[in-house]
């Protein structure tokens, strides 16, 4: 019991640290690509601490609660995710990957409820775009996850990691390489980075869902963003790169995936939401679909 | 307490309420509520009993029987509770309208006849109750007159087609087996030839598919659900369409039996996979059509069809887990859909009948309880953990994935995303966003509306955290069908390839929420501001100028809207028009004028005489 609680706290904290590190790294790498010097690595942490001491405005109870719900949802997912060696997964026996899929709904939904209560037109536009985009990437994403679950005949992420460590990494095994590539193609959309940053789009709609947030609200959104980065990339590593024996290896694998994703972000302009959906429902979906069919046939 | 007494109370109560209404409307209201509560109480009493009762009188020379078992009880308690809560909600909703006596009489009659359907022990009394239900439903759907009349007409025509199919099935079963008592049929039909079984199942599928609104028989539902009075929409969507599910369960698992059903094939297509894929299509297409609706009740109605898809998929897939999930979803859908209909009913009541999603908004602060109800209902229908919808959907997904049907699972999962999008729109456009000026003085919902809303919300959360309570009953039903039983504990399901533990999920979500809340509280206090005072890059947002909810998913609408037309409905209308033209043509001949008929007779006789003169055939 005590070890479970300790593991839970440790995995949540490490996910937060990894996420914040990625956010810092993100800004440095982007700056170097732009021929700038960039902020220090710990800038996101400094920002969050600063934001907690700033004044903020609230638009009512739902405005607060939605945000809290969203952050709680992201912390809960971490507990379902194997963080190194498969043993740092305190809730592996409570519903598996299906629960992760479902609690992943809570993150955008919580923000959407909170933002909606604000009554700002930019927020409404941003949320509408975010939800449409999520429908866009969810189609290939579900096919990918189903292909993996069908291949290993399990809905438990811990078992999926174990199979890969015994046999071969998913990304380098036939036919799972197809959904693996598809996952990488939709990763920018899931992370909400360019070319898929329609939802926040700072130059068009004042950062969309975040327009009304200031002070601790913005700090919460940043923390949640850090968690979101960790979750999405850790899920990719666990599904296709064989998880990891300990948190260090997990971190290295995640770093590689993240930096590759960043290069995509750096060179692309922004899609419109229709263009984004058209892209997401074309190549990644086709790859994931073929992958799932082949998985069914070769089993 | 026997089923006979229960049904007598229910039917006599309906009549008594009607008669009392002639004297005093107050007494009638009390009477309706008390009768419905007595029905709930007496249904609870027959829990766990399994008996069959042959009635002392016959109809058309055939014995009539009533029976009760776990399956019947499970449906009966859902009917009784949904009915009672809807009647409580009606107290203020229907007050001051015309024909209230008839309304209460009919809604009690619908409840009684639905109880009759699930408690009937032979196919004839099943048919009698089925028809009482269909006709009283027709009157209730068209209660509002106007466009409700054509919605009711559409319903009753489709319903009659279903009844005709049922009658053919029942007659042919009687001709073959010589009895209509379900308990004796269940042993006889299991040995019937596969061709005959298929014939019976197809007829049953038409009957129950129409009531259940499975694609392609769904077209009556969107009109009927949106035009009916809201408390009755809750009954209609919550439990009445599930009578089709009950009938399907009865035909598939009680009469035909699991083994025959699973082995049944029509050419290369197995009946089971046909049913599953139909369920999958019924999930996806209606859910995405729902996403594009602007009328709140129409949106809910399309989702009823979508959710029925999950039930059909679960029942059709035919493993212990999936059937349990399907049956559990019957009850879950009844709770959250009734809750959603009641919430929009309360909004409709306070705003004077407005249910257009493009003109509401910001009602959260004005109607907090209704908002909580709608939110819990939305969470339930999306299937967010800690609601009952999550558990039933989890069971279905789990069954599909572990038995190697990922495409069916994909249809079910993507349906959930469609549901999320449309229910965010539902919540956002009614309760969030800016409050229009005209709704500034709106009042909270009355107590008789809040009470059912809160009860439903409590049921949804309770069965989401402790799903073992209903699953224990469902496990017995599933066992009686000859399927594998589940390892049910109070808070989840254990199985070899992945378990579900709702208590763990509940605990971590609670702890995480408390942690997040503590961090939130410890930080600097925020300053409350009104909704109008929001950031717009230096410009002020004029009041009531922009409506943030209009065309909420416009980019998506532009993309998928053209593909999502209700082709089947258009096809039915095309048939209807052709039949109308044909009948018009015939009317030119059958004018109704005696003179014309005399002329026809004279002409015919002349023809005969001519023929005789020319060819002399006689």
Short mmCIF file of N, CA and C in Angstrom, two decimals, chain A residues 52-60 62 64 68-69 71-72 75-76 79-80 91 93-96 98-99 101-103 105-106 109 112-113 116-122 124 127-128 131-132 134-135 138-139 142-143 146 149-150 153-155 206 211-212 216-217 220 273-274 277-278 281 289 292-293 296 299, chain B residues 288 291 364-365 371 375 379 382-385 390 393-394 397-398 401 404 406-407 409-410 413-414 416-418 420-421 424 427-428 432-434 497-501 504-505 508-509 512-513 515-517 519-520 523-531 533-537 541 548 552-553 555-556 558-560:
data_model
loop_
_atom_site.label_atom_id
_atom_site.label_comp_id
_atom_site.label_asym_id
_atom_site.label_seq_id
_atom_site.Cartn_x
_atom_site.Cartn_y
_atom_site.Cartn_z
N UNK A 52 1.83 31.74 -10.30
CA UNK A 52 1.09 31.41 -9.08
C UNK A 52 0.99 32.63 -8.16
N UNK A 53 1.91 33.57 -8.29
CA UNK A 53 1.87 34.74 -7.40
C UNK A 53 1.20 35.94 -8.06
N UNK A 54 0.72 35.75 -9.28
CA UNK A 54 0.09 36.88 -9.94
C UNK A 54 -1.40 36.91 -9.69
N UNK A 55 -2.01 38.06 -9.94
CA UNK A 55 -3.46 38.17 -9.79
C UNK A 55 -4.16 37.41 -10.91
N UNK A 56 -5.37 36.96 -10.64
CA UNK A 56 -6.11 36.27 -11.70
C UNK A 56 -7.58 36.60 -11.54
N UNK A 57 -8.33 36.38 -12.63
CA UNK A 57 -9.78 36.61 -12.57
C UNK A 57 -10.49 35.29 -12.80
N UNK A 58 -11.69 35.20 -12.20
CA UNK A 58 -12.48 33.98 -12.34
C UNK A 58 -13.85 34.33 -12.87
N UNK A 59 -14.44 33.43 -13.68
CA UNK A 59 -15.79 33.67 -14.20
C UNK A 59 -16.81 32.73 -13.57
N UNK A 60 -16.54 32.25 -12.37
CA UNK A 60 -17.54 31.40 -11.72
C UNK A 60 -17.00 30.04 -11.38
N UNK A 62 -17.75 26.93 -12.38
CA UNK A 62 -17.40 25.98 -13.45
C UNK A 62 -16.08 26.36 -14.09
N UNK A 64 -13.51 27.44 -12.57
CA UNK A 64 -12.45 26.85 -11.75
C UNK A 64 -12.48 25.33 -11.83
N UNK A 68 -9.67 22.25 -12.76
CA UNK A 68 -9.23 21.29 -11.75
C UNK A 68 -9.48 19.87 -12.25
N UNK A 69 -10.67 19.67 -12.83
CA UNK A 69 -11.03 18.35 -13.35
C UNK A 69 -10.05 17.91 -14.42
N UNK A 71 -6.92 18.89 -14.88
CA UNK A 71 -5.61 18.57 -14.32
C UNK A 71 -5.66 17.23 -13.59
N UNK A 72 -6.75 17.01 -12.84
CA UNK A 72 -6.88 15.74 -12.13
C UNK A 72 -6.89 14.59 -13.13
N UNK A 75 -3.44 13.79 -14.24
CA UNK A 75 -2.64 13.10 -13.22
C UNK A 75 -3.06 11.64 -13.12
N UNK A 76 -4.37 11.38 -13.27
CA UNK A 76 -4.85 10.00 -13.16
C UNK A 76 -4.29 9.14 -14.28
N UNK A 79 -1.05 7.53 -13.67
CA UNK A 79 -1.04 6.35 -12.79
C UNK A 79 -1.38 5.08 -13.56
N UNK A 80 -2.00 5.23 -14.74
CA UNK A 80 -2.32 4.04 -15.54
C UNK A 80 -1.21 3.72 -16.52
N UNK A 91 -1.80 1.40 -11.18
CA UNK A 91 -3.19 1.00 -11.43
C UNK A 91 -3.31 0.11 -12.64
N UNK A 93 -3.94 -2.89 -13.01
CA UNK A 93 -5.00 -3.90 -13.00
C UNK A 93 -6.40 -3.34 -12.88
N UNK A 94 -6.58 -2.07 -13.20
CA UNK A 94 -7.90 -1.48 -12.94
C UNK A 94 -8.67 -1.11 -14.20
N UNK A 95 -8.32 -1.67 -15.33
CA UNK A 95 -9.11 -1.36 -16.51
C UNK A 95 -8.27 -1.20 -17.77
N UNK A 96 -6.95 -1.04 -17.60
CA UNK A 96 -6.05 -1.06 -18.75
C UNK A 96 -6.18 0.12 -19.69
N UNK A 98 -8.12 0.78 -22.06
CA UNK A 98 -9.44 1.36 -22.33
C UNK A 98 -9.73 2.52 -21.40
N UNK A 99 -9.30 2.38 -20.14
CA UNK A 99 -9.53 3.47 -19.19
C UNK A 99 -8.69 4.68 -19.57
N UNK A 101 -7.81 5.54 -22.59
CA UNK A 101 -8.50 6.19 -23.71
C UNK A 101 -9.60 7.09 -23.20
N UNK A 102 -10.33 6.59 -22.19
CA UNK A 102 -11.47 7.34 -21.69
C UNK A 102 -11.07 8.53 -20.85
N UNK A 103 -10.05 8.34 -19.99
CA UNK A 103 -9.69 9.49 -19.15
C UNK A 103 -8.99 10.55 -19.98
N UNK A 105 -10.20 11.66 -22.47
CA UNK A 105 -11.29 12.57 -22.83
C UNK A 105 -11.40 13.71 -21.84
N UNK A 106 -11.07 13.41 -20.58
CA UNK A 106 -11.31 14.41 -19.53
C UNK A 106 -10.48 15.66 -19.73
N UNK A 109 -12.01 17.94 -22.32
CA UNK A 109 -13.38 18.22 -21.90
C UNK A 109 -13.40 19.16 -20.71
N UNK A 112 -12.55 22.53 -21.84
CA UNK A 112 -13.67 23.06 -22.63
C UNK A 112 -14.78 23.55 -21.72
N UNK A 113 -15.08 22.80 -20.66
CA UNK A 113 -16.14 23.22 -19.74
C UNK A 113 -15.75 24.52 -19.06
N UNK A 116 -15.70 27.38 -21.66
CA UNK A 116 -17.05 27.71 -22.06
C UNK A 116 -17.75 28.58 -21.05
N UNK A 117 -17.46 28.34 -19.75
CA UNK A 117 -18.09 29.14 -18.71
C UNK A 117 -17.61 30.59 -18.75
N UNK A 118 -16.47 30.82 -19.41
CA UNK A 118 -15.93 32.17 -19.48
C UNK A 118 -16.73 33.08 -20.38
N UNK A 119 -17.33 32.52 -21.42
CA UNK A 119 -18.15 33.33 -22.31
C UNK A 119 -17.35 34.29 -23.17
N UNK A 120 -16.21 33.86 -23.65
CA UNK A 120 -15.39 34.70 -24.53
C UNK A 120 -15.46 34.10 -25.93
N UNK A 121 -15.71 34.92 -26.96
CA UNK A 121 -15.84 34.34 -28.31
C UNK A 121 -14.58 33.62 -28.78
N UNK A 122 -13.41 34.15 -28.46
CA UNK A 122 -12.18 33.48 -28.88
C UNK A 122 -12.08 32.08 -28.29
N UNK A 124 -14.59 30.17 -27.33
CA UNK A 124 -15.53 29.26 -27.97
C UNK A 124 -15.00 28.76 -29.30
N UNK A 127 -12.21 26.23 -28.63
CA UNK A 127 -12.68 24.92 -28.16
C UNK A 127 -13.30 24.14 -29.30
N UNK A 128 -14.10 24.84 -30.10
CA UNK A 128 -14.72 24.16 -31.24
C UNK A 128 -13.64 23.56 -32.13
N UNK A 131 -11.93 20.50 -30.37
CA UNK A 131 -12.73 19.27 -30.36
C UNK A 131 -12.81 18.65 -31.75
N UNK A 132 -12.93 19.50 -32.77
CA UNK A 132 -12.97 18.96 -34.13
C UNK A 132 -11.64 18.29 -34.46
N UNK A 134 -9.58 17.01 -32.35
CA UNK A 134 -9.42 15.76 -31.60
C UNK A 134 -10.22 14.64 -32.25
N UNK A 135 -11.38 14.99 -32.82
CA UNK A 135 -12.11 13.96 -33.57
C UNK A 135 -11.27 13.51 -34.76
N UNK A 138 -8.42 11.30 -33.47
CA UNK A 138 -8.91 10.12 -32.73
C UNK A 138 -9.20 8.96 -33.69
N UNK A 139 -9.61 9.26 -34.92
CA UNK A 139 -9.91 8.17 -35.86
C UNK A 139 -8.69 7.30 -36.11
N UNK A 142 -7.44 5.60 -32.64
CA UNK A 142 -8.16 4.41 -32.16
C UNK A 142 -7.78 3.18 -32.98
N UNK A 143 -7.64 3.37 -34.29
CA UNK A 143 -7.25 2.24 -35.14
C UNK A 143 -5.87 1.73 -34.71
N UNK A 146 -6.13 -0.08 -31.38
CA UNK A 146 -6.80 -1.37 -31.56
C UNK A 146 -5.88 -2.37 -32.24
N UNK A 149 -3.65 -3.64 -29.54
CA UNK A 149 -4.35 -4.53 -28.61
C UNK A 149 -4.67 -5.86 -29.27
N UNK A 150 -5.00 -5.82 -30.58
CA UNK A 150 -5.31 -7.08 -31.27
C UNK A 150 -4.05 -7.92 -31.43
N UNK A 153 -3.20 -9.27 -28.07
CA UNK A 153 -4.38 -9.87 -27.40
C UNK A 153 -4.48 -9.46 -25.95
N UNK A 154 -4.35 -8.18 -25.69
CA UNK A 154 -4.40 -7.71 -24.32
C UNK A 154 -4.86 -6.27 -24.29
N UNK A 155 -5.57 -5.88 -23.22
CA UNK A 155 -5.90 -4.47 -23.09
C UNK A 155 -5.05 -3.83 -21.99
N UNK A 206 -6.11 34.70 -30.11
CA UNK A 206 -5.56 34.97 -28.78
C UNK A 206 -5.40 33.70 -27.94
N UNK A 211 -7.48 32.06 -23.67
CA UNK A 211 -7.60 33.51 -23.72
C UNK A 211 -8.01 34.12 -22.38
N UNK A 212 -8.89 33.45 -21.66
CA UNK A 212 -9.41 34.02 -20.41
C UNK A 212 -8.53 33.72 -19.20
N UNK A 216 -2.90 31.98 -11.69
CA UNK A 216 -2.80 30.55 -11.39
C UNK A 216 -3.50 29.68 -12.43
N UNK A 217 -4.51 30.26 -13.12
CA UNK A 217 -5.20 29.48 -14.16
C UNK A 217 -4.22 29.14 -15.28
N UNK A 220 -1.89 26.54 -14.18
CA UNK A 220 -2.52 25.21 -14.28
C UNK A 220 -2.47 24.68 -15.70
N UNK A 273 -8.44 24.14 -39.95
CA UNK A 273 -8.94 22.94 -39.29
C UNK A 273 -9.45 21.92 -40.31
N UNK A 274 -10.02 22.40 -41.43
CA UNK A 274 -10.47 21.43 -42.44
C UNK A 274 -9.29 20.71 -43.07
N UNK A 277 -8.03 18.07 -40.74
CA UNK A 277 -8.85 16.85 -40.73
C UNK A 277 -8.64 16.05 -41.99
N UNK A 278 -8.57 16.78 -43.12
CA UNK A 278 -8.37 16.06 -44.39
C UNK A 278 -7.07 15.26 -44.33
N UNK A 281 -7.39 12.27 -41.76
CA UNK A 281 -8.25 11.17 -42.20
C UNK A 281 -7.75 10.51 -43.47
N UNK A 289 -5.29 1.77 -40.80
CA UNK A 289 -6.32 0.82 -41.23
C UNK A 289 -5.68 -0.42 -41.83
N UNK A 292 -4.17 -2.50 -39.19
CA UNK A 292 -5.14 -3.28 -38.41
C UNK A 292 -5.61 -4.49 -39.20
N UNK A 293 -5.87 -4.29 -40.51
CA UNK A 293 -6.33 -5.42 -41.34
C UNK A 293 -5.26 -6.50 -41.38
N UNK A 296 -4.99 -8.41 -38.23
CA UNK A 296 -6.07 -9.40 -38.10
C UNK A 296 -5.75 -10.64 -38.93
N UNK A 299 -2.51 -13.01 -37.65
CA UNK A 299 -2.37 -13.46 -36.25
C UNK A 299 -2.31 -14.99 -36.10
N UNK B 288 -23.18 10.70 -35.65
CA UNK B 288 -22.62 11.85 -36.37
C UNK B 288 -23.71 12.73 -36.95
N UNK B 291 -24.59 15.03 -34.16
CA UNK B 291 -23.61 16.09 -33.99
C UNK B 291 -24.00 17.35 -34.75
N UNK B 364 -26.33 28.31 -16.90
CA UNK B 364 -25.74 27.58 -15.79
C UNK B 364 -26.02 28.24 -14.45
N UNK B 365 -25.84 29.56 -14.39
CA UNK B 365 -26.01 30.24 -13.11
C UNK B 365 -27.47 30.40 -12.75
N UNK B 371 -28.40 22.24 -14.60
CA UNK B 371 -27.07 22.15 -15.22
C UNK B 371 -26.33 20.92 -14.71
N UNK B 375 -25.09 17.85 -16.93
CA UNK B 375 -23.67 17.52 -16.98
C UNK B 375 -23.45 16.05 -16.64
N UNK B 379 -21.96 13.22 -19.02
CA UNK B 379 -20.85 12.36 -18.63
C UNK B 379 -21.24 10.90 -18.80
N UNK B 382 -21.48 9.92 -22.55
CA UNK B 382 -20.14 9.82 -23.14
C UNK B 382 -19.44 8.60 -22.56
N UNK B 383 -19.72 8.30 -21.29
CA UNK B 383 -19.11 7.14 -20.66
C UNK B 383 -17.82 7.51 -19.95
N UNK B 384 -17.81 8.68 -19.32
CA UNK B 384 -16.63 9.08 -18.56
C UNK B 384 -16.58 8.24 -17.28
N UNK B 385 -15.41 7.77 -16.87
CA UNK B 385 -15.33 6.92 -15.67
C UNK B 385 -16.06 7.53 -14.49
N UNK B 390 -19.91 4.29 -18.45
CA UNK B 390 -18.54 3.82 -18.64
C UNK B 390 -18.45 2.32 -18.47
N UNK B 393 -20.14 0.34 -21.37
CA UNK B 393 -19.37 0.45 -22.60
C UNK B 393 -18.05 -0.31 -22.47
N UNK B 394 -17.44 -0.24 -21.29
CA UNK B 394 -16.19 -0.97 -21.07
C UNK B 394 -16.40 -2.45 -21.31
N UNK B 397 -16.65 -3.04 -25.12
CA UNK B 397 -15.34 -2.92 -25.79
C UNK B 397 -14.45 -4.11 -25.46
N UNK B 398 -14.44 -4.44 -24.18
CA UNK B 398 -13.57 -5.52 -23.72
C UNK B 398 -13.93 -6.81 -24.44
N UNK B 401 -12.78 -6.56 -28.13
CA UNK B 401 -11.34 -6.60 -28.37
C UNK B 401 -10.78 -7.97 -28.06
N UNK B 404 -11.33 -10.61 -30.71
CA UNK B 404 -10.83 -10.38 -32.06
C UNK B 404 -11.83 -9.72 -33.00
N UNK B 406 -11.80 -6.07 -33.76
CA UNK B 406 -11.39 -4.69 -33.53
C UNK B 406 -12.17 -3.67 -34.36
N UNK B 407 -12.69 -4.07 -35.51
CA UNK B 407 -13.41 -3.08 -36.30
C UNK B 407 -14.74 -2.71 -35.67
N UNK B 409 -15.14 -2.82 -32.48
CA UNK B 409 -14.72 -2.00 -31.35
C UNK B 409 -14.42 -0.59 -31.81
N UNK B 410 -13.85 -0.47 -33.01
CA UNK B 410 -13.54 0.86 -33.54
C UNK B 410 -14.83 1.67 -33.73
N UNK B 413 -15.98 2.77 -30.37
CA UNK B 413 -15.15 3.81 -29.75
C UNK B 413 -15.29 5.15 -30.45
N UNK B 414 -15.38 5.12 -31.79
CA UNK B 414 -15.48 6.40 -32.50
C UNK B 414 -16.85 7.02 -32.24
N UNK B 416 -18.20 7.02 -29.42
CA UNK B 416 -18.02 7.74 -28.17
C UNK B 416 -17.47 9.14 -28.42
N UNK B 417 -16.58 9.28 -29.40
CA UNK B 417 -16.03 10.61 -29.70
C UNK B 417 -17.08 11.52 -30.30
N UNK B 418 -17.90 10.93 -31.18
CA UNK B 418 -19.01 11.72 -31.71
C UNK B 418 -19.92 12.19 -30.58
N UNK B 420 -19.07 12.68 -27.46
CA UNK B 420 -18.39 13.73 -26.69
C UNK B 420 -18.59 15.08 -27.36
N UNK B 421 -18.36 15.11 -28.68
CA UNK B 421 -18.47 16.39 -29.37
C UNK B 421 -19.88 16.94 -29.29
N UNK B 424 -20.73 18.10 -25.75
CA UNK B 424 -20.13 19.38 -25.35
C UNK B 424 -20.94 20.52 -25.95
N UNK B 427 -24.11 20.97 -23.86
CA UNK B 427 -23.88 21.65 -22.58
C UNK B 427 -23.50 23.11 -22.83
N UNK B 428 -22.59 23.31 -23.78
CA UNK B 428 -22.07 24.65 -24.03
C UNK B 428 -23.18 25.58 -24.52
N UNK B 432 -23.47 27.00 -20.91
CA UNK B 432 -22.25 27.81 -20.83
C UNK B 432 -22.38 28.99 -21.80
N UNK B 433 -21.28 29.65 -22.08
CA UNK B 433 -21.34 30.79 -22.98
C UNK B 433 -22.04 31.96 -22.30
N UNK B 434 -22.39 32.98 -23.09
CA UNK B 434 -22.99 34.17 -22.49
C UNK B 434 -24.49 34.05 -22.38
N UNK B 497 -7.87 -11.58 -18.79
CA UNK B 497 -7.11 -10.70 -19.67
C UNK B 497 -7.36 -9.23 -19.40
N UNK B 498 -7.58 -8.87 -18.16
CA UNK B 498 -7.77 -7.45 -17.89
C UNK B 498 -9.02 -7.26 -17.07
N UNK B 499 -8.86 -6.62 -15.93
CA UNK B 499 -9.97 -6.47 -15.01
C UNK B 499 -10.40 -5.02 -14.97
N UNK B 500 -11.52 -4.79 -14.36
CA UNK B 500 -11.99 -3.42 -14.16
C UNK B 500 -12.21 -3.23 -12.67
N UNK B 501 -11.67 -2.16 -12.13
CA UNK B 501 -11.86 -1.89 -10.72
C UNK B 501 -12.28 -0.45 -10.55
N UNK B 504 -10.92 1.66 -7.43
CA UNK B 504 -9.58 2.23 -7.61
C UNK B 504 -9.65 3.51 -8.43
N UNK B 505 -10.38 3.43 -9.55
CA UNK B 505 -10.47 4.59 -10.43
C UNK B 505 -11.10 5.75 -9.67
N UNK B 508 -8.57 7.25 -7.14
CA UNK B 508 -7.51 8.11 -7.68
C UNK B 508 -8.08 9.40 -8.26
N UNK B 509 -9.26 9.31 -8.88
CA UNK B 509 -9.81 10.55 -9.42
C UNK B 509 -10.12 11.51 -8.27
N UNK B 512 -6.77 12.84 -6.90
CA UNK B 512 -6.15 13.78 -7.84
C UNK B 512 -6.92 15.10 -7.85
N UNK B 513 -8.26 15.02 -7.80
CA UNK B 513 -9.06 16.25 -7.80
C UNK B 513 -8.77 17.05 -6.54
N UNK B 515 -6.05 17.00 -4.73
CA UNK B 515 -4.70 17.58 -4.82
C UNK B 515 -4.74 18.84 -5.68
N UNK B 516 -5.37 18.69 -6.88
CA UNK B 516 -5.44 19.84 -7.78
C UNK B 516 -6.16 21.00 -7.11
N UNK B 517 -7.22 20.69 -6.37
CA UNK B 517 -8.01 21.73 -5.72
C UNK B 517 -7.21 22.42 -4.63
N UNK B 519 -3.92 22.73 -4.48
CA UNK B 519 -2.95 23.62 -5.13
C UNK B 519 -3.64 24.90 -5.57
N UNK B 520 -4.83 24.72 -6.13
CA UNK B 520 -5.61 25.84 -6.63
C UNK B 520 -5.94 26.81 -5.50
N UNK B 523 -2.96 28.90 -3.96
CA UNK B 523 -2.43 30.01 -4.75
C UNK B 523 -3.25 31.27 -4.45
N UNK B 524 -2.80 32.37 -5.02
CA UNK B 524 -3.47 33.64 -4.87
C UNK B 524 -4.95 33.54 -5.18
N UNK B 525 -5.81 34.18 -4.36
CA UNK B 525 -7.25 34.15 -4.64
C UNK B 525 -7.56 34.90 -5.92
N UNK B 526 -8.51 34.40 -6.68
CA UNK B 526 -8.84 35.09 -7.92
C UNK B 526 -9.99 36.06 -7.69
N UNK B 527 -10.06 37.04 -8.57
CA UNK B 527 -11.10 38.06 -8.46
C UNK B 527 -12.28 37.66 -9.32
N UNK B 528 -13.48 37.55 -8.76
CA UNK B 528 -14.63 37.18 -9.61
C UNK B 528 -15.00 38.31 -10.56
N UNK B 529 -15.27 37.97 -11.78
CA UNK B 529 -15.64 38.96 -12.80
C UNK B 529 -16.87 38.47 -13.54
N UNK B 530 -17.63 39.39 -14.08
CA UNK B 530 -18.82 38.96 -14.83
C UNK B 530 -18.37 38.45 -16.21
N UNK B 531 -19.30 37.74 -16.86
CA UNK B 531 -18.95 37.14 -18.15
C UNK B 531 -18.69 38.18 -19.22
N UNK B 533 -17.14 40.87 -18.93
CA UNK B 533 -15.82 41.48 -18.76
C UNK B 533 -14.75 40.49 -19.19
N UNK B 534 -14.63 40.27 -20.48
CA UNK B 534 -13.66 39.26 -20.90
C UNK B 534 -12.68 39.85 -21.91
N UNK B 535 -11.59 39.12 -22.13
CA UNK B 535 -10.50 39.60 -22.96
C UNK B 535 -10.86 39.58 -24.44
N UNK B 536 -10.67 40.70 -25.11
CA UNK B 536 -10.92 40.71 -26.55
C UNK B 536 -9.87 41.55 -27.25
N UNK B 537 -8.62 41.41 -26.81
CA UNK B 537 -7.50 42.11 -27.45
C UNK B 537 -7.71 43.61 -27.51
N UNK B 541 -16.32 43.56 -26.09
CA UNK B 541 -17.26 42.69 -26.81
C UNK B 541 -18.66 43.19 -26.50
N UNK B 548 -22.03 33.10 -29.35
CA UNK B 548 -20.87 32.22 -29.56
C UNK B 548 -21.26 30.81 -29.89
N UNK B 552 -21.74 25.86 -34.07
CA UNK B 552 -20.57 25.59 -33.23
C UNK B 552 -19.52 24.74 -33.96
N UNK B 553 -19.96 23.73 -34.69
CA UNK B 553 -18.98 22.88 -35.39
C UNK B 553 -19.03 23.14 -36.89
N UNK B 555 -16.91 24.13 -39.31
CA UNK B 555 -15.96 23.50 -40.23
C UNK B 555 -16.24 22.01 -40.42
N UNK B 556 -16.59 21.33 -39.33
CA UNK B 556 -16.89 19.91 -39.42
C UNK B 556 -18.16 19.69 -40.22
N UNK B 558 -19.35 21.55 -42.57
CA UNK B 558 -19.08 21.71 -44.00
C UNK B 558 -18.45 20.46 -44.59
N UNK B 559 -17.63 19.78 -43.76
CA UNK B 559 -16.92 18.61 -44.29
C UNK B 559 -17.80 17.38 -44.38
N UNK B 560 -18.48 17.03 -43.25
CA UNK B 560 -19.19 15.76 -43.26
C UNK B 560 -20.68 15.91 -43.48
#
